[in-house]
């Protein structure tokens, strides 16, 4: 059967695998009676449905059968996603904490460790790292003087980016979009056009995973036009970010976001960038060196 053919009651029972009704109710801050009513085929208010979907680490569209779940999550991952969501929004708002932040260099090292955990598929570890990193990175950014403001902004933007990628893997599209938007705002404030473009490229990739190919193409193409390197330019940082944007634009176009000719045009540009770079490149020179990758990590 297709996911949409199941009842909401059946979908809820499947999604809470590993959780009792009581645990789900506590995590969602609703009564056990609401969960039981849903699993008996009843209805619930929209706020309750939203809270239950969030506690399950998914979107309401999945709970209601309008979208199939991307991947199953264990209890630890669901808990990590809930913690990540709170930390992401708190860091964006700038809620004060008692955290004593590390130095910019120390935080860079931890960001790299979180990025490694993401690409290795160690998602529970990643959630734990990000929940601690987000308030620290925000505290460092808020406390930074003029001389380190740009570097601190880069670290915070990078943490938001990794948080967005993690949320995307866990199927929480709303959180992914929010985290990436927060990161882009920080990058724009710092005048970091390449970091903002890289966050835009990741947002375009989330668009693709969300079935929003036209939006993904429009975003990737627009940012590629904005940072397109000159033929005489050999800055590997700009080339690598531009390469990711044109690759995502090519993928989006090939999936219906634009014409086949447009897809071939952007793919040709991606090949040209690859030839100029000569291989995978770890971008540096800003707050956090990272490797520009154009595909998500394999799922466990």
PDB file of C-alpha atoms in Angstrom:
ATOM      1  CA  UNK A   1       0.000   0.000   0.000  1.00  0.00           C
ATOM      2  CA  UNK A   2       1.005   3.586  -0.574  1.00  0.00           C
ATOM      3  CA  UNK A   3       1.578   5.752   2.520  1.00  0.00           C
ATOM      4  CA  UNK A   4      -1.442   7.887   1.592  1.00  0.00           C
ATOM      5  CA  UNK A   5      -3.708   4.807   1.601  1.00  0.00           C
ATOM      6  CA  UNK A   6      -3.200   4.183   5.314  1.00  0.00           C
ATOM      7  CA  UNK A   7      -5.454   5.886   7.848  1.00  0.00           C
ATOM      8  CA  UNK A   8      -4.091   8.595  10.117  1.00  0.00           C
ATOM      9  CA  UNK A   9      -4.409   6.127  12.989  1.00  0.00           C
ATOM     10  CA  UNK A  10      -2.267   3.567  11.147  1.00  0.00           C
ATOM     11  CA  UNK A  11       0.307   6.172  10.157  1.00  0.00           C
ATOM     12  CA  UNK A  12       0.563   7.430  13.743  1.00  0.00           C
ATOM     13  CA  UNK A  13       1.119   3.917  15.096  1.00  0.00           C
ATOM     14  CA  UNK A  14       3.858   3.357  12.517  1.00  0.00           C
ATOM     15  CA  UNK A  15       5.564   6.679  13.147  1.00  0.00           C
ATOM     16  CA  UNK A  16       5.683   6.256  16.925  1.00  0.00           C
ATOM     17  CA  UNK A  17       7.434   2.883  16.614  1.00  0.00           C
ATOM     18  CA  UNK A  18       9.616   2.556  19.719  1.00  0.00           C
ATOM     19  CA  UNK A  19       7.563   5.112  21.666  1.00  0.00           C
ATOM     20  CA  UNK A  20       4.606   4.385  23.910  1.00  0.00           C
ATOM     21  CA  UNK A  21       1.460   6.487  23.709  1.00  0.00           C
ATOM     22  CA  UNK A  22       2.400   8.034  27.043  1.00  0.00           C
ATOM     23  CA  UNK A  23       5.911   8.954  25.860  1.00  0.00           C
ATOM     24  CA  UNK A  24       4.549  10.529  22.696  1.00  0.00           C
ATOM     25  CA  UNK A  25       1.963  12.515  24.638  1.00  0.00           C
ATOM     26  CA  UNK A  26       4.640  13.803  27.022  1.00  0.00           C
ATOM     27  CA  UNK A  27       6.993  14.748  24.177  1.00  0.00           C
ATOM     28  CA  UNK A  28       4.205  16.565  22.323  1.00  0.00           C
ATOM     29  CA  UNK A  29       2.780  18.190  25.480  1.00  0.00           C
ATOM     30  CA  UNK A  30      -0.701  16.820  24.758  1.00  0.00           C
ATOM     31  CA  UNK A  31      -2.889  14.500  26.793  1.00  0.00           C
ATOM     32  CA  UNK A  32      -2.633  10.745  26.386  1.00  0.00           C
ATOM     33  CA  UNK A  33      -6.304  10.880  25.512  1.00  0.00           C
ATOM     34  CA  UNK A  34      -5.537  12.869  22.354  1.00  0.00           C
ATOM     35  CA  UNK A  35      -3.059  10.225  21.168  1.00  0.00           C
ATOM     36  CA  UNK A  36      -5.430   7.387  21.991  1.00  0.00           C
ATOM     37  CA  UNK A  37      -8.310   9.128  20.225  1.00  0.00           C
ATOM     38  CA  UNK A  38      -6.235   9.548  17.068  1.00  0.00           C
ATOM     39  CA  UNK A  39      -5.173   5.907  17.116  1.00  0.00           C
ATOM     40  CA  UNK A  40      -8.830   4.875  17.404  1.00  0.00           C
ATOM     41  CA  UNK A  41      -9.626   6.818  14.248  1.00  0.00           C
ATOM     42  CA  UNK A  42     -10.691  10.076  15.852  1.00  0.00           C
ATOM     43  CA  UNK A  43      -9.592  13.612  15.137  1.00  0.00           C
ATOM     44  CA  UNK A  44      -7.546  16.245  16.939  1.00  0.00           C
ATOM     45  CA  UNK A  45      -7.034  19.984  16.687  1.00  0.00           C
ATOM     46  CA  UNK A  46      -4.447  21.391  14.300  1.00  0.00           C
ATOM     47  CA  UNK A  47      -2.160  22.575  17.155  1.00  0.00           C
ATOM     48  CA  UNK A  48      -2.232  19.060  18.618  1.00  0.00           C
ATOM     49  CA  UNK A  49      -1.441  17.480  15.246  1.00  0.00           C
ATOM     50  CA  UNK A  50       1.439  19.893  14.722  1.00  0.00           C
ATOM     51  CA  UNK A  51       2.820  19.141  18.190  1.00  0.00           C
ATOM     52  CA  UNK A  52       2.548  15.378  17.653  1.00  0.00           C
ATOM     53  CA  UNK A  53       4.232  15.567  14.246  1.00  0.00           C
ATOM     54  CA  UNK A  54       7.068  17.614  15.760  1.00  0.00           C
ATOM     55  CA  UNK A  55       7.486  15.127  18.618  1.00  0.00           C
ATOM     56  CA  UNK A  56       7.731  12.341  16.053  1.00  0.00           C
ATOM     57  CA  UNK A  57      10.418  14.253  14.175  1.00  0.00           C
ATOM     58  CA  UNK A  58       8.344  14.653  11.038  1.00  0.00           C
ATOM     59  CA  UNK A  59       6.034  17.093   9.262  1.00  0.00           C
ATOM     60  CA  UNK A  60       2.260  17.238   9.553  1.00  0.00           C
ATOM     61  CA  UNK A  61       2.059  16.368   5.839  1.00  0.00           C
ATOM     62  CA  UNK A  62       3.611  12.985   6.652  1.00  0.00           C
ATOM     63  CA  UNK A  63       1.236  12.376   9.554  1.00  0.00           C
ATOM     64  CA  UNK A  64      -1.784  13.172   7.363  1.00  0.00           C
ATOM     65  CA  UNK A  65      -0.544  11.054   4.446  1.00  0.00           C
ATOM     66  CA  UNK A  66       0.153  13.850   1.993  1.00  0.00           C
ATOM     67  CA  UNK A  67       3.863  12.979   1.922  1.00  0.00           C
ATOM     68  CA  UNK A  68       5.638   9.687   2.599  1.00  0.00           C
ATOM     69  CA  UNK A  69       8.198   9.620   5.421  1.00  0.00           C
ATOM     70  CA  UNK A  70      11.776   9.961   4.170  1.00  0.00           C
ATOM     71  CA  UNK A  71      13.362   7.563   6.617  1.00  0.00           C
ATOM     72  CA  UNK A  72      12.550   5.890   9.899  1.00  0.00           C
ATOM     73  CA  UNK A  73      13.926   7.422  13.066  1.00  0.00           C
ATOM     74  CA  UNK A  74      14.816   5.742  16.298  1.00  0.00           C
ATOM     75  CA  UNK A  75      13.969   7.165  19.697  1.00  0.00           C
ATOM     76  CA  UNK A  76      17.382   8.775  20.185  1.00  0.00           C
ATOM     77  CA  UNK A  77      17.155  10.550  16.837  1.00  0.00           C
ATOM     78  CA  UNK A  78      13.666  11.841  17.604  1.00  0.00           C
ATOM     79  CA  UNK A  79      14.907  13.222  20.910  1.00  0.00           C
ATOM     80  CA  UNK A  80      17.936  14.770  19.180  1.00  0.00           C
ATOM     81  CA  UNK A  81      15.694  16.428  16.585  1.00  0.00           C
ATOM     82  CA  UNK A  82      13.465  17.961  19.256  1.00  0.00           C
ATOM     83  CA  UNK A  83      16.522  19.323  21.056  1.00  0.00           C
ATOM     84  CA  UNK A  84      17.996  20.600  17.786  1.00  0.00           C
ATOM     85  CA  UNK A  85      14.779  22.416  16.910  1.00  0.00           C
ATOM     86  CA  UNK A  86      14.724  24.280  20.216  1.00  0.00           C
ATOM     87  CA  UNK A  87      18.437  25.123  20.021  1.00  0.00           C
ATOM     88  CA  UNK A  88      18.134  26.364  16.427  1.00  0.00           C
ATOM     89  CA  UNK A  89      15.294  28.772  17.119  1.00  0.00           C
ATOM     90  CA  UNK A  90      16.793  29.937  20.431  1.00  0.00           C
ATOM     91  CA  UNK A  91      20.117  30.682  18.727  1.00  0.00           C
ATOM     92  CA  UNK A  92      18.356  32.595  15.951  1.00  0.00           C
ATOM     93  CA  UNK A  93      16.512  34.744  18.458  1.00  0.00           C
ATOM     94  CA  UNK A  94      19.636  35.203  20.542  1.00  0.00           C
ATOM     95  CA  UNK A  95      18.164  34.004  23.824  1.00  0.00           C
ATOM     96  CA  UNK A  96      20.874  34.541  26.484  1.00  0.00           C
ATOM     97  CA  UNK A  97      22.399  31.436  28.042  1.00  0.00           C
ATOM     98  CA  UNK A  98      24.867  30.725  30.809  1.00  0.00           C
ATOM     99  CA  UNK A  99      27.181  29.151  28.246  1.00  0.00           C
ATOM    100  CA  UNK A 100      30.833  30.189  28.360  1.00  0.00           C
ATOM    101  CA  UNK A 101      31.682  30.079  24.649  1.00  0.00           C
ATOM    102  CA  UNK A 102      34.913  28.717  23.294  1.00  0.00           C
ATOM    103  CA  UNK A 103      37.169  30.740  21.065  1.00  0.00           C
ATOM    104  CA  UNK A 104      36.464  31.068  17.367  1.00  0.00           C
ATOM    105  CA  UNK A 105      39.242  28.586  16.573  1.00  0.00           C
ATOM    106  CA  UNK A 106      37.925  26.081  19.128  1.00  0.00           C
ATOM    107  CA  UNK A 107      34.412  26.357  17.737  1.00  0.00           C
ATOM    108  CA  UNK A 108      35.702  25.883  14.190  1.00  0.00           C
ATOM    109  CA  UNK A 109      37.201  22.561  15.249  1.00  0.00           C
ATOM    110  CA  UNK A 110      33.910  21.391  16.735  1.00  0.00           C
ATOM    111  CA  UNK A 111      31.980  22.528  13.653  1.00  0.00           C
ATOM    112  CA  UNK A 112      34.291  20.393  11.536  1.00  0.00           C
ATOM    113  CA  UNK A 113      33.685  17.457  13.878  1.00  0.00           C
ATOM    114  CA  UNK A 114      29.912  17.954  13.499  1.00  0.00           C
ATOM    115  CA  UNK A 115      30.275  18.115   9.724  1.00  0.00           C
ATOM    116  CA  UNK A 116      32.256  14.864   9.775  1.00  0.00           C
ATOM    117  CA  UNK A 117      29.531  13.226  11.890  1.00  0.00           C
ATOM    118  CA  UNK A 118      26.931  14.337   9.350  1.00  0.00           C
ATOM    119  CA  UNK A 119      28.736  12.851   6.347  1.00  0.00           C
ATOM    120  CA  UNK A 120      29.484   9.653   8.278  1.00  0.00           C
ATOM    121  CA  UNK A 121      25.807   9.238   9.177  1.00  0.00           C
ATOM    122  CA  UNK A 122      26.360   9.525  12.943  1.00  0.00           C
ATOM    123  CA  UNK A 123      23.160  11.483  13.374  1.00  0.00           C
ATOM    124  CA  UNK A 124      22.517  11.022  17.086  1.00  0.00           C
ATOM    125  CA  UNK A 125      26.042  12.266  17.819  1.00  0.00           C
ATOM    126  CA  UNK A 126      25.452  15.109  15.384  1.00  0.00           C
ATOM    127  CA  UNK A 127      22.291  16.194  17.178  1.00  0.00           C
ATOM    128  CA  UNK A 128      24.117  16.270  20.495  1.00  0.00           C
ATOM    129  CA  UNK A 129      26.973  18.324  19.044  1.00  0.00           C
ATOM    130  CA  UNK A 130      24.696  20.841  17.370  1.00  0.00           C
ATOM    131  CA  UNK A 131      22.542  21.329  20.455  1.00  0.00           C
ATOM    132  CA  UNK A 132      25.690  22.410  22.325  1.00  0.00           C
ATOM    133  CA  UNK A 133      27.280  24.265  19.408  1.00  0.00           C
ATOM    134  CA  UNK A 134      24.357  26.524  18.553  1.00  0.00           C
ATOM    135  CA  UNK A 135      24.182  28.404  21.866  1.00  0.00           C
ATOM    136  CA  UNK A 136      27.987  28.614  22.078  1.00  0.00           C
ATOM    137  CA  UNK A 137      28.341  29.934  18.541  1.00  0.00           C
ATOM    138  CA  UNK A 138      25.600  32.477  19.182  1.00  0.00           C
ATOM    139  CA  UNK A 139      27.207  33.576  22.450  1.00  0.00           C
ATOM    140  CA  UNK A 140      30.591  33.990  20.738  1.00  0.00           C
ATOM    141  CA  UNK A 141      28.969  36.008  17.941  1.00  0.00           C
ATOM    142  CA  UNK A 142      27.142  38.275  20.392  1.00  0.00           C
ATOM    143  CA  UNK A 143      30.299  38.846  22.451  1.00  0.00           C
ATOM    144  CA  UNK A 144      32.619  39.373  19.486  1.00  0.00           C
ATOM    145  CA  UNK A 145      34.376  42.677  19.058  1.00  0.00           C
ATOM    146  CA  UNK A 146      34.840  44.403  15.746  1.00  0.00           C
ATOM    147  CA  UNK A 147      38.043  42.526  14.963  1.00  0.00           C
ATOM    148  CA  UNK A 148      36.497  39.057  15.303  1.00  0.00           C
ATOM    149  CA  UNK A 149      32.885  39.753  14.359  1.00  0.00           C
ATOM    150  CA  UNK A 150      33.226  38.458  10.798  1.00  0.00           C
ATOM    151  CA  UNK A 151      34.938  35.225  11.877  1.00  0.00           C
ATOM    152  CA  UNK A 152      32.356  34.613  14.614  1.00  0.00           C
ATOM    153  CA  UNK A 153      29.554  35.239  12.125  1.00  0.00           C
ATOM    154  CA  UNK A 154      31.076  32.638   9.814  1.00  0.00           C
ATOM    155  CA  UNK A 155      31.118  30.029  12.577  1.00  0.00           C
ATOM    156  CA  UNK A 156      27.492  30.704  13.515  1.00  0.00           C
ATOM    157  CA  UNK A 157      26.364  30.580   9.880  1.00  0.00           C
ATOM    158  CA  UNK A 158      28.189  27.263   9.422  1.00  0.00           C
ATOM    159  CA  UNK A 159      26.499  25.754  12.487  1.00  0.00           C
ATOM    160  CA  UNK A 160      23.098  26.809  11.133  1.00  0.00           C
ATOM    161  CA  UNK A 161      24.019  25.199   7.814  1.00  0.00           C
ATOM    162  CA  UNK A 162      24.915  21.872   9.404  1.00  0.00           C
ATOM    163  CA  UNK A 163      21.740  22.057  11.506  1.00  0.00           C
ATOM    164  CA  UNK A 164      19.737  22.570   8.319  1.00  0.00           C
ATOM    165  CA  UNK A 165      21.370  19.581   6.642  1.00  0.00           C
ATOM    166  CA  UNK A 166      20.686  17.398   9.696  1.00  0.00           C
ATOM    167  CA  UNK A 167      17.036  18.464   9.820  1.00  0.00           C
ATOM    168  CA  UNK A 168      16.717  17.671   6.113  1.00  0.00           C
ATOM    169  CA  UNK A 169      18.038  14.139   6.595  1.00  0.00           C
ATOM    170  CA  UNK A 170      15.581  13.647   9.450  1.00  0.00           C
ATOM    171  CA  UNK A 171      12.727  14.766   7.201  1.00  0.00           C
ATOM    172  CA  UNK A 172      11.980  17.973   9.114  1.00  0.00           C
ATOM    173  CA  UNK A 173      11.784  20.305   6.133  1.00  0.00           C
ATOM    174  CA  UNK A 174      10.409  23.291   8.049  1.00  0.00           C
ATOM    175  CA  UNK A 175      13.328  23.192  10.490  1.00  0.00           C
ATOM    176  CA  UNK A 176      15.792  22.743   7.620  1.00  0.00           C
ATOM    177  CA  UNK A 177      14.467  25.824   5.819  1.00  0.00           C
ATOM    178  CA  UNK A 178      14.468  27.830   9.067  1.00  0.00           C
ATOM    179  CA  UNK A 179      18.043  26.915  10.023  1.00  0.00           C
ATOM    180  CA  UNK A 180      19.363  27.702   6.552  1.00  0.00           C
ATOM    181  CA  UNK A 181      17.496  31.003   6.459  1.00  0.00           C
ATOM    182  CA  UNK A 182      18.946  31.978   9.842  1.00  0.00           C
ATOM    183  CA  UNK A 183      22.410  31.164   8.549  1.00  0.00           C
ATOM    184  CA  UNK A 184      21.909  33.186   5.391  1.00  0.00           C
ATOM    185  CA  UNK A 185      20.781  36.191   7.428  1.00  0.00           C
ATOM    186  CA  UNK A 186      23.962  36.040   9.505  1.00  0.00           C
ATOM    187  CA  UNK A 187      26.109  35.706   6.363  1.00  0.00           C
ATOM    188  CA  UNK A 188      24.384  38.675   4.714  1.00  0.00           C
ATOM    189  CA  UNK A 189      24.905  40.817   7.820  1.00  0.00           C
ATOM    190  CA  UNK A 190      28.594  39.905   7.733  1.00  0.00           C
ATOM    191  CA  UNK A 191      28.871  40.689   4.015  1.00  0.00           C
ATOM    192  CA  UNK A 192      29.998  37.110   3.288  1.00  0.00           C
ATOM    193  CA  UNK A 193      28.616  36.548  -0.204  1.00  0.00           C
ATOM    194  CA  UNK A 194      30.225  33.140  -0.701  1.00  0.00           C
ATOM    195  CA  UNK A 195      28.944  31.719   2.565  1.00  0.00           C
ATOM    196  CA  UNK A 196      25.455  33.076   1.819  1.00  0.00           C
ATOM    197  CA  UNK A 197      25.639  31.491  -1.638  1.00  0.00           C
ATOM    198  CA  UNK A 198      26.677  28.144  -0.161  1.00  0.00           C
ATOM    199  CA  UNK A 199      23.728  28.265   2.248  1.00  0.00           C
ATOM    200  CA  UNK A 200      21.492  29.108  -0.710  1.00  0.00           C
ATOM    201  CA  UNK A 201      22.849  26.074  -2.574  1.00  0.00           C
ATOM    202  CA  UNK A 202      21.978  23.854   0.382  1.00  0.00           C
ATOM    203  CA  UNK A 203      18.508  25.427   0.527  1.00  0.00           C
ATOM    204  CA  UNK A 204      18.066  24.613  -3.153  1.00  0.00           C
ATOM    205  CA  UNK A 205      19.015  21.015  -2.415  1.00  0.00           C
ATOM    206  CA  UNK A 206      16.335  20.872   0.318  1.00  0.00           C
ATOM    207  CA  UNK A 207      13.888  22.238  -2.278  1.00  0.00           C
ATOM    208  CA  UNK A 208      14.767  19.293  -4.511  1.00  0.00           C
ATOM    209  CA  UNK A 209      14.299  16.782  -1.712  1.00  0.00           C
ATOM    210  CA  UNK A 210      10.975  18.458  -0.945  1.00  0.00           C
ATOM    211  CA  UNK A 211       9.745  18.113  -4.532  1.00  0.00           C
ATOM    212  CA  UNK A 212       9.948  21.880  -5.102  1.00  0.00           C
ATOM    213  CA  UNK A 213      12.080  21.679  -8.230  1.00  0.00           C
ATOM    214  CA  UNK A 214      11.038  25.017  -9.753  1.00  0.00           C
ATOM    215  CA  UNK A 215      11.933  26.855  -6.538  1.00  0.00           C
ATOM    216  CA  UNK A 216      15.201  24.960  -6.229  1.00  0.00           C
ATOM    217  CA  UNK A 217      16.179  25.820  -9.789  1.00  0.00           C
ATOM    218  CA  UNK A 218      15.262  29.499  -9.408  1.00  0.00           C
ATOM    219  CA  UNK A 219      17.292  29.878  -6.214  1.00  0.00           C
ATOM    220  CA  UNK A 220      20.377  28.010  -7.453  1.00  0.00           C
ATOM    221  CA  UNK A 221      20.375  29.763 -10.826  1.00  0.00           C
ATOM    222  CA  UNK A 222      19.950  33.225  -9.304  1.00  0.00           C
ATOM    223  CA  UNK A 223      22.790  32.761  -6.809  1.00  0.00           C
ATOM    224  CA  UNK A 224      25.034  31.231  -9.489  1.00  0.00           C
ATOM    225  CA  UNK A 225      24.531  34.309 -11.658  1.00  0.00           C
ATOM    226  CA  UNK A 226      25.356  36.532  -8.690  1.00  0.00           C
ATOM    227  CA  UNK A 227      28.723  34.925  -7.855  1.00  0.00           C
ATOM    228  CA  UNK A 228      29.774  33.610 -11.278  1.00  0.00           C
ATOM    229  CA  UNK A 229      33.584  33.779 -11.448  1.00  0.00           C
ATOM    230  CA  UNK A 230      35.290  35.490 -14.345  1.00  0.00           C
ATOM    231  CA  UNK A 231      37.149  33.315 -16.827  1.00  0.00           C
ATOM    232  CA  UNK A 232      40.433  34.736 -15.544  1.00  0.00           C
ATOM    233  CA  UNK A 233      39.520  34.095 -11.911  1.00  0.00           C
ATOM    234  CA  UNK A 234      40.990  31.063 -10.188  1.00  0.00           C
ATOM    235  CA  UNK A 235      39.798  31.538  -6.609  1.00  0.00           C
ATOM    236  CA  UNK A 236      38.999  27.946  -5.554  1.00  0.00           C
ATOM    237  CA  UNK A 237      36.560  29.164  -2.881  1.00  0.00           C
ATOM    238  CA  UNK A 238      34.362  30.944  -5.404  1.00  0.00           C
ATOM    239  CA  UNK A 239      34.724  28.168  -7.961  1.00  0.00           C
ATOM    240  CA  UNK A 240      33.668  25.486  -5.487  1.00  0.00           C
ATOM    241  CA  UNK A 241      30.541  27.322  -4.325  1.00  0.00           C
ATOM    242  CA  UNK A 242      29.653  28.255  -7.898  1.00  0.00           C
ATOM    243  CA  UNK A 243      30.129  24.605  -8.862  1.00  0.00           C
ATOM    244  CA  UNK A 244      27.623  23.449  -6.276  1.00  0.00           C
ATOM    245  CA  UNK A 245      25.080  26.017  -7.398  1.00  0.00           C
ATOM    246  CA  UNK A 246      25.265  25.133 -11.094  1.00  0.00           C
ATOM    247  CA  UNK A 247      25.165  21.418 -10.254  1.00  0.00           C
ATOM    248  CA  UNK A 248      22.007  21.884  -8.196  1.00  0.00           C
ATOM    249  CA  UNK A 249      20.521  24.040 -10.951  1.00  0.00           C
ATOM    250  CA  UNK A 250      21.272  21.270 -13.467  1.00  0.00           C
ATOM    251  CA  UNK A 251      19.631  18.626 -11.259  1.00  0.00           C
ATOM    252  CA  UNK A 252      16.568  20.816 -10.651  1.00  0.00           C
ATOM    253  CA  UNK A 253      16.227  21.609 -14.351  1.00  0.00           C
ATOM    254  CA  UNK A 254      16.479  17.922 -15.289  1.00  0.00           C
ATOM    255  CA  UNK A 255      13.653  17.124 -12.852  1.00  0.00           C
ATOM    256  CA  UNK A 256      11.263  19.571 -14.446  1.00  0.00           C
ATOM    257  CA  UNK A 257      12.380  22.856 -12.940  1.00  0.00           C
ATOM    258  CA  UNK A 258      13.417  24.100 -16.403  1.00  0.00           C
ATOM    259  CA  UNK A 259      13.998  22.793 -19.911  1.00  0.00           C
ATOM    260  CA  UNK A 260      16.289  19.932 -20.901  1.00  0.00           C
ATOM    261  CA  UNK A 261      18.503  22.395 -22.785  1.00  0.00           C
ATOM    262  CA  UNK A 262      18.847  24.477 -19.640  1.00  0.00           C
ATOM    263  CA  UNK A 263      19.796  21.378 -17.661  1.00  0.00           C
ATOM    264  CA  UNK A 264      22.511  20.539 -20.197  1.00  0.00           C
ATOM    265  CA  UNK A 265      23.803  24.116 -20.084  1.00  0.00           C
ATOM    266  CA  UNK A 266      24.223  24.092 -16.316  1.00  0.00           C
ATOM    267  CA  UNK A 267      25.705  20.603 -16.348  1.00  0.00           C
ATOM    268  CA  UNK A 268      28.288  21.803 -18.849  1.00  0.00           C
ATOM    269  CA  UNK A 269      29.166  24.660 -16.506  1.00  0.00           C
ATOM    270  CA  UNK A 270      29.506  22.209 -13.621  1.00  0.00           C
ATOM    271  CA  UNK A 271      31.920  20.069 -15.657  1.00  0.00           C
ATOM    272  CA  UNK A 272      33.939  23.159 -16.537  1.00  0.00           C
ATOM    273  CA  UNK A 273      34.219  24.131 -12.863  1.00  0.00           C
ATOM    274  CA  UNK A 274      35.321  20.607 -11.981  1.00  0.00           C
ATOM    275  CA  UNK A 275      38.023  20.764 -14.621  1.00  0.00           C
ATOM    276  CA  UNK A 276      39.284  24.097 -13.294  1.00  0.00           C
ATOM    277  CA  UNK A 277      39.357  22.840  -9.704  1.00  0.00           C
ATOM    278  CA  UNK A 278      40.931  19.527 -10.637  1.00  0.00           C
ATOM    279  CA  UNK A 279      39.153  17.607  -7.851  1.00  0.00           C
ATOM    280  CA  UNK A 280      37.276  17.933  -4.571  1.00  0.00           C
ATOM    281  CA  UNK A 281      38.198  21.114  -2.773  1.00  0.00           C
ATOM    282  CA  UNK A 282      37.936  21.966   0.943  1.00  0.00           C
ATOM    283  CA  UNK A 283      36.963  25.619   1.030  1.00  0.00           C
ATOM    284  CA  UNK A 284      38.952  27.755   3.446  1.00  0.00           C
ATOM    285  CA  UNK A 285      39.813  31.358   3.990  1.00  0.00           C
ATOM    286  CA  UNK A 286      36.650  32.161   5.929  1.00  0.00           C
ATOM    287  CA  UNK A 287      35.474  31.032   9.347  1.00  0.00           C
ATOM    288  CA  UNK A 288      35.179  27.335   8.648  1.00  0.00           C
ATOM    289  CA  UNK A 289      36.900  25.265   5.975  1.00  0.00           C
ATOM    290  CA  UNK A 290      34.537  22.736   4.464  1.00  0.00           C
ATOM    291  CA  UNK A 291      34.257  20.589   1.400  1.00  0.00           C
ATOM    292  CA  UNK A 292      31.566  21.551  -1.062  1.00  0.00           C
ATOM    293  CA  UNK A 293      29.539  18.451  -1.825  1.00  0.00           C
ATOM    294  CA  UNK A 294      26.645  18.245  -4.219  1.00  0.00           C
ATOM    295  CA  UNK A 295      24.886  15.120  -2.981  1.00  0.00           C
ATOM    296  CA  UNK A 296      23.562  14.073   0.425  1.00  0.00           C
ATOM    297  CA  UNK A 297      25.279  11.323   2.445  1.00  0.00           C
ATOM    298  CA  UNK A 298      24.024   7.754   2.137  1.00  0.00           C
ATOM    299  CA  UNK A 299      21.241   6.921   4.544  1.00  0.00           C
ATOM    300  CA  UNK A 300      21.760   4.218   7.121  1.00  0.00           C
TER     301      UNK A 300
END
